[in-house]
Amino acid sequence: MKYMILTYASQQDYDGMSGKDTGKPAWTAEDFAAMGAFMEKFNSDLAESGELVETRALAAPVHTRRLGSKDGNAVVTDGPYAETQEVLAGYWIVECESFDRATEIAARLGDTPAPEFVRATAYADIRPVVEGRDELVD
């Protein structure tokens, strides 16, 4: 079974990682390097176990466009969005034996090095990936 593990961040998080003033302590170069090293090892371990299907980090919300409609017309809005605090920051697709195993994998993300104020609010979602429309309904 395939599962998607999703992580979230805000524009403020991306700004802090790049050293911009956010009103919270900025990430140090060492903080950012430690996070990068952790993610490389995490991904490598999953690849070696044969459970990693794909992983990607996503650009900051400021580089986002949202497509919607109003009165039947397409509306494009550039990010970031005042009504949205957190956005998808990255994902992993893993193929493993069970939802419990996918949860164990995602739980390892809790060890990601980061400033404590970031770690205190970090979370991940785990969702099964469906292979067809018949799997969309319970």
Short mmCIF file of C-alpha atoms in Angstrom, two decimals, residues 37-102:
data_model
loop_
_atom_site.label_atom_id
_atom_site.label_comp_id
_atom_site.label_asym_id
_atom_site.label_seq_id
_atom_site.Cartn_x
_atom_site.Cartn_y
_atom_site.Cartn_z
CA ALA A 37 21.59 16.52 6.89
CA PHE A 38 18.70 14.91 8.80
CA MET A 39 16.45 14.98 5.72
CA GLU A 40 19.18 13.52 3.49
CA LYS A 41 19.67 10.64 5.96
CA PHE A 42 15.90 10.15 6.39
CA ASN A 43 15.44 9.93 2.60
CA SER A 44 18.48 7.70 2.17
CA ASP A 45 17.23 5.29 4.85
CA LEU A 46 13.83 5.05 3.14
CA ALA A 47 15.44 4.49 -0.26
CA GLU A 48 17.68 1.75 1.18
CA SER A 49 14.70 0.01 2.79
CA GLY A 50 12.85 0.09 -0.54
CA GLU A 51 9.95 2.07 0.98
CA LEU A 52 10.60 5.45 -0.69
CA VAL A 53 8.61 6.02 -3.87
CA GLU A 54 9.11 9.79 -4.17
CA THR A 55 9.82 12.85 -2.07
CA ARG A 56 9.83 16.56 -2.78
CA ALA A 57 10.14 19.81 -0.90
CA LEU A 58 8.00 22.69 -2.10
CA ALA A 59 8.97 26.32 -2.66
CA ALA A 60 7.83 29.03 -0.25
CA PRO A 61 4.18 30.14 -0.34
CA VAL A 62 5.22 33.48 -1.84
CA HIS A 63 5.92 31.51 -5.04
CA THR A 64 2.41 30.01 -5.18
CA ARG A 65 -0.52 30.71 -7.45
CA ARG A 66 -4.04 29.68 -6.59
CA LEU A 67 -6.56 29.09 -9.34
CA GLY A 68 -10.24 29.41 -8.54
CA SER A 69 -13.36 30.77 -10.14
CA LYS A 70 -15.77 33.61 -9.54
CA ASP A 71 -18.97 34.04 -11.47
CA GLY A 72 -17.84 31.34 -13.91
CA ASN A 73 -14.53 33.05 -14.67
CA ALA A 74 -11.06 31.80 -13.77
CA VAL A 75 -9.36 33.82 -11.03
CA VAL A 76 -5.62 33.57 -10.39
CA THR A 77 -4.25 34.81 -7.07
CA ASP A 78 -0.55 35.04 -6.26
CA GLY A 79 0.57 33.84 -2.82
CA PRO A 80 1.10 34.00 0.01
CA TYR A 81 -2.48 34.13 1.24
CA ALA A 82 -3.55 36.11 4.26
CA GLU A 83 -6.32 33.60 5.02
CA THR A 84 -3.88 30.67 5.06
CA GLN A 85 -1.26 30.38 7.77
CA GLU A 86 0.20 26.98 6.93
CA VAL A 87 0.70 25.39 3.55
CA LEU A 88 2.08 22.13 2.27
CA ALA A 89 5.88 22.29 2.58
CA GLY A 90 6.83 18.87 1.28
CA TYR A 91 5.80 15.27 0.93
CA TRP A 92 6.96 11.69 0.77
CA ILE A 93 5.24 8.83 -1.01
CA VAL A 94 6.15 5.60 0.74
CA GLU A 95 5.14 2.07 -0.07
CA CYS A 96 5.05 -0.09 3.01
CA GLU A 97 3.18 -2.92 4.68
CA SER A 98 0.66 -0.96 6.74
CA PHE A 99 -0.74 2.33 7.97
CA ASP A 100 1.09 1.64 11.24
CA ARG A 101 4.42 1.36 9.40
CA ALA A 102 3.73 4.63 7.52
#
